[in-house]
Coordinates of C-alpha atoms in Angstrom, one line a residue:
X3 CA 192.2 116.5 71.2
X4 CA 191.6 120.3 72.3
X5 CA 190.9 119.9 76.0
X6 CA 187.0 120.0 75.9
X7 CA 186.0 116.2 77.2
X8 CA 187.2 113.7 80.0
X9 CA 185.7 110.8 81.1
X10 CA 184.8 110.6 84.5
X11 CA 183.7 107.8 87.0
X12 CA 181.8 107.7 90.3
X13 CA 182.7 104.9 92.3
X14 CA 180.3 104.0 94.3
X15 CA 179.4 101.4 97.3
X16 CA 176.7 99.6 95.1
X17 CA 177.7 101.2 91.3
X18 CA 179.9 102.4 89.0
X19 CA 178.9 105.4 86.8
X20 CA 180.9 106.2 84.1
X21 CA 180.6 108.7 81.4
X22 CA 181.8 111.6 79.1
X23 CA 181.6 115.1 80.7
X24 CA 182.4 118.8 79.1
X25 CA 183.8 121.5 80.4
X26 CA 180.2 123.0 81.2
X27 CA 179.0 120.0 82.9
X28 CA 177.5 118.7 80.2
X29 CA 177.4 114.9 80.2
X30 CA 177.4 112.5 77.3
X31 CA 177.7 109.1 77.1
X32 CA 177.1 107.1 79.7
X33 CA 178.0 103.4 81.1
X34 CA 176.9 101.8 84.4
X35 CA 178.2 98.5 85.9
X36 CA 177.5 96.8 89.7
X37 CA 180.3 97.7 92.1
X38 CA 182.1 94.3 92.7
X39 CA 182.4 93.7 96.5
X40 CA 184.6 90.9 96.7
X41 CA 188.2 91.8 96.2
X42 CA 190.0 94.9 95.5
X43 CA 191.4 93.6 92.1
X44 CA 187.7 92.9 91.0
X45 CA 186.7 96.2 92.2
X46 CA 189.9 97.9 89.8
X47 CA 189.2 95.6 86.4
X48 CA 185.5 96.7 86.9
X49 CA 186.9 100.5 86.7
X50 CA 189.0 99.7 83.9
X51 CA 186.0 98.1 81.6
X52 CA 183.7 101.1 82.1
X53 CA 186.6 103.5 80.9
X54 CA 187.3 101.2 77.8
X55 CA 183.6 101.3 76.8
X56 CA 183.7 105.2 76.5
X57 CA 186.6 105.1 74.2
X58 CA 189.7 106.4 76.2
X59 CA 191.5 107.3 73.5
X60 CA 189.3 110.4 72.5
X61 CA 189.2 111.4 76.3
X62 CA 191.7 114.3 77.4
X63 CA 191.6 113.4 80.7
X64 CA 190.1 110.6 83.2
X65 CA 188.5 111.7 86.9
X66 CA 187.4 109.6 89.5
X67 CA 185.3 110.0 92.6
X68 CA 186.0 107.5 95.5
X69 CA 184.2 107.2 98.9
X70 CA 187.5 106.7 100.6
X71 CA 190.2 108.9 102.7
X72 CA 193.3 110.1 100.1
X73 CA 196.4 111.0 100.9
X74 CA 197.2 114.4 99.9
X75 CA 201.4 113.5 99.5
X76 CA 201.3 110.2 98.3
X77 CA 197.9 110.6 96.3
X78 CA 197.1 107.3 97.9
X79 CA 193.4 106.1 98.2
X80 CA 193.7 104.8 101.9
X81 CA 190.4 103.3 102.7
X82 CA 187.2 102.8 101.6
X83 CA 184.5 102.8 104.0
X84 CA 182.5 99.8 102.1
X85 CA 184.9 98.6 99.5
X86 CA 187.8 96.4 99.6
X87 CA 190.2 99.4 98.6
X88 CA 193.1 99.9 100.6
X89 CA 195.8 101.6 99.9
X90 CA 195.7 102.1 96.5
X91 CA 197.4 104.1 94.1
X92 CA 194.9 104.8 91.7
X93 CA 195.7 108.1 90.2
X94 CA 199.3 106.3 88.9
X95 CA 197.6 102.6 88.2
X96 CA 195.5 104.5 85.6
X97 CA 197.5 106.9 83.8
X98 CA 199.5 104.2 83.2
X99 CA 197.1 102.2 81.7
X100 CA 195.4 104.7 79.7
X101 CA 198.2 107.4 79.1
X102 CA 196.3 110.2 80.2
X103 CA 196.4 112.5 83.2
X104 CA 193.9 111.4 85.9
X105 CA 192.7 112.9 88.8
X106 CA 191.4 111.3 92.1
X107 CA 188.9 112.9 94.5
X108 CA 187.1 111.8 97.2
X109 CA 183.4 111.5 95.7
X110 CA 181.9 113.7 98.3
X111 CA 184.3 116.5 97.6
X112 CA 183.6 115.7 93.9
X113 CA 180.0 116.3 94.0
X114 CA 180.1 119.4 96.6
X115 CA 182.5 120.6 93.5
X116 CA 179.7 120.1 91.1
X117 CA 176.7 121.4 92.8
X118 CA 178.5 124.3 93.8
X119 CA 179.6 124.9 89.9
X120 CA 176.5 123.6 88.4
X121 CA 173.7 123.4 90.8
X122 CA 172.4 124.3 94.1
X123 CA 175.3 126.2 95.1
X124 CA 175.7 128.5 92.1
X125 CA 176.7 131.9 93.0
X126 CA 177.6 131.1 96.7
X127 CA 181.1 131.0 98.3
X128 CA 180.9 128.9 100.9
X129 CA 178.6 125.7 101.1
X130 CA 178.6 122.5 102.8
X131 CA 177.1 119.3 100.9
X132 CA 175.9 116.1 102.5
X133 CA 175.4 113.2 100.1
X134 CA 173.1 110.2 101.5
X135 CA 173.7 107.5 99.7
X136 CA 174.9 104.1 100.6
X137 CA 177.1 105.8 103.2
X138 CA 177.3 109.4 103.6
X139 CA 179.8 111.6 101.9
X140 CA 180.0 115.1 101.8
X141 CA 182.1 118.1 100.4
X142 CA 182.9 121.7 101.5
X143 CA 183.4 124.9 99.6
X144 CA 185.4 127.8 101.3
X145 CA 186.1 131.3 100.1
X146 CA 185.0 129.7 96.1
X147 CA 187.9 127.1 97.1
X148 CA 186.9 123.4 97.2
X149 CA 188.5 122.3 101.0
X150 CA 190.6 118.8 100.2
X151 CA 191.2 117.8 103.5
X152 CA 189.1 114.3 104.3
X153 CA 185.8 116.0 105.0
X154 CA 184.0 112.5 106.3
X155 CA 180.9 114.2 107.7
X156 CA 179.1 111.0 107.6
X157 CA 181.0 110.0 110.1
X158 CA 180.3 113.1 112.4
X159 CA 179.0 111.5 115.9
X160 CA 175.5 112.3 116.6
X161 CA 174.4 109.7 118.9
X162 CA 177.1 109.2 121.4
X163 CA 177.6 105.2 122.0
X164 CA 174.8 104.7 119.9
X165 CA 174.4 102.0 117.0
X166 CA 177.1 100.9 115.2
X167 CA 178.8 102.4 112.0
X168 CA 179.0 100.2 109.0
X169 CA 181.6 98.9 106.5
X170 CA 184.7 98.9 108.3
X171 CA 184.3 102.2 110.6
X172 CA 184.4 100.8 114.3
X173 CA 182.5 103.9 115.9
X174 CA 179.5 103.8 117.0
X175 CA 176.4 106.5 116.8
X176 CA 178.3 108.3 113.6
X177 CA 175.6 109.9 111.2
X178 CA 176.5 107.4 108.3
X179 CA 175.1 104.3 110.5
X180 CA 171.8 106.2 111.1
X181 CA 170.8 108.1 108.4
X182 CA 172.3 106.6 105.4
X183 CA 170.6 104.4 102.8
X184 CA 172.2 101.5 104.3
X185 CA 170.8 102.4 107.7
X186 CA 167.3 102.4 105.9
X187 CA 167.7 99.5 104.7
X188 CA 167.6 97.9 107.9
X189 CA 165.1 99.7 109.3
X190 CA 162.8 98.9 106.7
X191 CA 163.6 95.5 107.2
X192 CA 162.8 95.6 111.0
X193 CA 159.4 97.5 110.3
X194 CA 158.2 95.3 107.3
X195 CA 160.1 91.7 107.6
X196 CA 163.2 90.6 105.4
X197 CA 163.3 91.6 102.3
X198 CA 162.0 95.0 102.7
X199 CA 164.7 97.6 102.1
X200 CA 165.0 101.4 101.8
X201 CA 162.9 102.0 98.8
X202 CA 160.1 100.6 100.6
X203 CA 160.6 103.0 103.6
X204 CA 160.3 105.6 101.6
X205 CA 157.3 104.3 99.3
X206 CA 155.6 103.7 103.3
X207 CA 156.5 107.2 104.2
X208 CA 155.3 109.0 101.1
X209 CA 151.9 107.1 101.4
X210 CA 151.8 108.6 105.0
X211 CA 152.6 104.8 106.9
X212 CA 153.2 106.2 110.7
X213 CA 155.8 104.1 111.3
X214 CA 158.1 105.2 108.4
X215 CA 157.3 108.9 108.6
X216 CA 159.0 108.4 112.5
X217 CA 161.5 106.6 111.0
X218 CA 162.4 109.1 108.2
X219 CA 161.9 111.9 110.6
X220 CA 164.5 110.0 113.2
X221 CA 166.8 109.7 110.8
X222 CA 166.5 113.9 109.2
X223 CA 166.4 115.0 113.1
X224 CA 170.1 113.2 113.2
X225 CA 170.9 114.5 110.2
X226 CA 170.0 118.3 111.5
X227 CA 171.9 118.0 114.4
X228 CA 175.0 117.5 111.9
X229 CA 174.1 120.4 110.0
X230 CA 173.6 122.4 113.1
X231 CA 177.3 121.1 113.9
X232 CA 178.5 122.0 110.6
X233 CA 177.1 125.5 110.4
X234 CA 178.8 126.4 113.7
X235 CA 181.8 125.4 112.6
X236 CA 181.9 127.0 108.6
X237 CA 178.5 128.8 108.2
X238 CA 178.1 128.0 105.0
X239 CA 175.6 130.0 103.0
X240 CA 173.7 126.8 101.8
X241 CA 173.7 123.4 103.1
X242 CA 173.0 120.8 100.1
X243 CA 171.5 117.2 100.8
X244 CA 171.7 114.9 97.7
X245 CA 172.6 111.2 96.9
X246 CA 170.4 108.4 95.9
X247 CA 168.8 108.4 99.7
X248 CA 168.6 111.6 99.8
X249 CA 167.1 112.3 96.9
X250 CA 164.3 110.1 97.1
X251 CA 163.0 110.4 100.7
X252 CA 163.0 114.5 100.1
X253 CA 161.4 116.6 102.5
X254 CA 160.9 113.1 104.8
X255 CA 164.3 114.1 105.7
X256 CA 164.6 117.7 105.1
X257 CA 161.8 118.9 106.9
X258 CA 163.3 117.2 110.2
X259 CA 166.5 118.6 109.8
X260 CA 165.8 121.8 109.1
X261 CA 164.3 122.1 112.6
X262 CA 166.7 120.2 114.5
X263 CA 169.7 122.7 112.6
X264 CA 168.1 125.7 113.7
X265 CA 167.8 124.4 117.1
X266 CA 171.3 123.4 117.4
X267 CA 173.0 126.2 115.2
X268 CA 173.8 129.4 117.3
X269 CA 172.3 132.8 117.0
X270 CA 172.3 134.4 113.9
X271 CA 173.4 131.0 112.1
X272 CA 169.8 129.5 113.1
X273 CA 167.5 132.2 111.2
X274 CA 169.1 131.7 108.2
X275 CA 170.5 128.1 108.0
X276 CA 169.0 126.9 103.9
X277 CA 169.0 123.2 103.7
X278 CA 168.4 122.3 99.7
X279 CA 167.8 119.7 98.0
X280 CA 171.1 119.2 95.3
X281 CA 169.9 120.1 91.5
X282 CA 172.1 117.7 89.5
X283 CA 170.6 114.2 91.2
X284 CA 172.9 111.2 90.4
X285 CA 174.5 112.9 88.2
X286 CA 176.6 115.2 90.9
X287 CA 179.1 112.8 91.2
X288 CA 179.8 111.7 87.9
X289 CA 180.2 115.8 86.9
X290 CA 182.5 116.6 90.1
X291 CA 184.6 113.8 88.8
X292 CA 184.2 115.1 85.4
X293 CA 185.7 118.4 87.3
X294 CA 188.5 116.6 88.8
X295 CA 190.0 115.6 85.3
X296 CA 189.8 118.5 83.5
X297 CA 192.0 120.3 87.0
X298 CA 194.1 117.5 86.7
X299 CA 194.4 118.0 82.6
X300 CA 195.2 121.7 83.8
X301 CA 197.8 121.3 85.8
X302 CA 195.6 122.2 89.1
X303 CA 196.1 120.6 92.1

């Protein structure tokens, strides 16, 4: 083995994405496999099987992304927003198993890793990323440094007292319960009856259906009003918006929020706020994990 390949795996809240990344980003092989929901030890064998199907024994190193709070002492995964996970000790639990140094990252920070690398942050040093998926996630870059600390901006309040959060966050109005693919999903269900779900939202608001263009826009205005928040605070050079949610309802969402973030950020932060759309798609994740192995095959933190 000469250090050049790792596998890496995105955990996510609906599906595990597991594959073979390089050192550029490059990614191979790839395996895919439903997120159990039902119990923690059902969540970990489904881990386990996608790593075995991309031959572990010609990895260097294993990375994983997780949409959970870690412990930076204990390396502990503390909680998953909308998994079963709690207190786990993943990053031991694996190497273990597969004999190879892992690494374990929260997937938001994994995938503001990659797109500052590999995509729509190339070149800067400072960038905030917002991943709408399932939940939210998100990642930030400072001074070319990728910040570990928890960095749960889905969970940024944008609505005081206003709808509940979901999975098993008890606030109430955070950005994550409105403008996630989750949230979508039940508004699409209120708009077009049971059954209906976020990919038809966006299908309605693409074809130009009134209702779901509001919708959409609701949901980038809250979505600005974080970013306006988050550019006060950092000032990144570019704000990325990826994710499966993201991805799909586009400028829906992006045109809102740009609007909203320049009304909210402060002077000269609103003339030149950049909201992007990420480059590397679903595959941000998966290569910010890839990322996480090869620092943790390094000896990085």
């Amino acid at each position: 083995m000469d250090g050049s390949r790792v596998i890496a795996v995105d955990l996510g809240g609906t599906k595990i994405l597991a594959g073979v990344v390089a050192r550029d980003g490059a990614v191979g092989r790839t395996v895919e496999t439903p997120t159990p929901t039902s119990a923690e030890d059902d969540v970990l064998a489904a881990l386990v099987d996608v790593v075995e199907q991309l031959d572990p024994a010609a990895a260097d190193a294993l990375g994983v992304g997780v949409p959970g709070n870690l412990d930076r002492r204990t390396g502990l995964l503390l909680r998953a927003t909308n998994l079963p996970l709690d207190d786990v000790d993943l990053r031991t639990a694996l190497a273990a198993r597969f004999g190879r140094p892992v690494g374990v990252e929260n997937d938001g920070n994994a995938a503001a890793l990659a797109e500052w690398r590999f995509g729509a942050g190339r070149g800067t040093h400072d960038l905030v990323m917002l991943t709408l998926g399932t939940g939210i996630g998100g990642g930030i870059v400072l001074d070319d440094a990728l910040y570990r600390g928890w960095a749960e901006l889905g969970h940024l309040v944008v609505d005081f007292d206003g709808p509940p959060c979901q999975g098993n966050c008890h606030g109430r109005g955070h950005l994550e319960g409105i403008a996630s693919g989750q949230a979508a999903d039940r508004v699409a269900a209120a708009l077009y009856g049971p059954g209906a779900d976020a990919h038809v939202l966006v299908a309605q608001g693409r074809a130009g259906e009134p209702r779901a263009v509001e919708a959409l826009a609701h949901m980038g205005s809250m979505l600005g009003a974080a970013v306006g928040s988050l550019v006060n605070v950092f000032d990144p050079e570019v704000v990325v918006v990826g994710g499966g949610f993201g991805a799909a309802a586009g400028e829906l969402l992006l045109g809102p929020a740009r609007e909203v973030a320049r009304r909210e950020a402060i002077q000269p932060a609103d003339a030149r706020i950049r909201i992007v759309p990420a480059e590397l798609g679903a595959s941000a994740g998966l290569v910010g994990a890839g990322l996480v192995g090869f620092a943790a095959l390094d000896g990085e933190r």
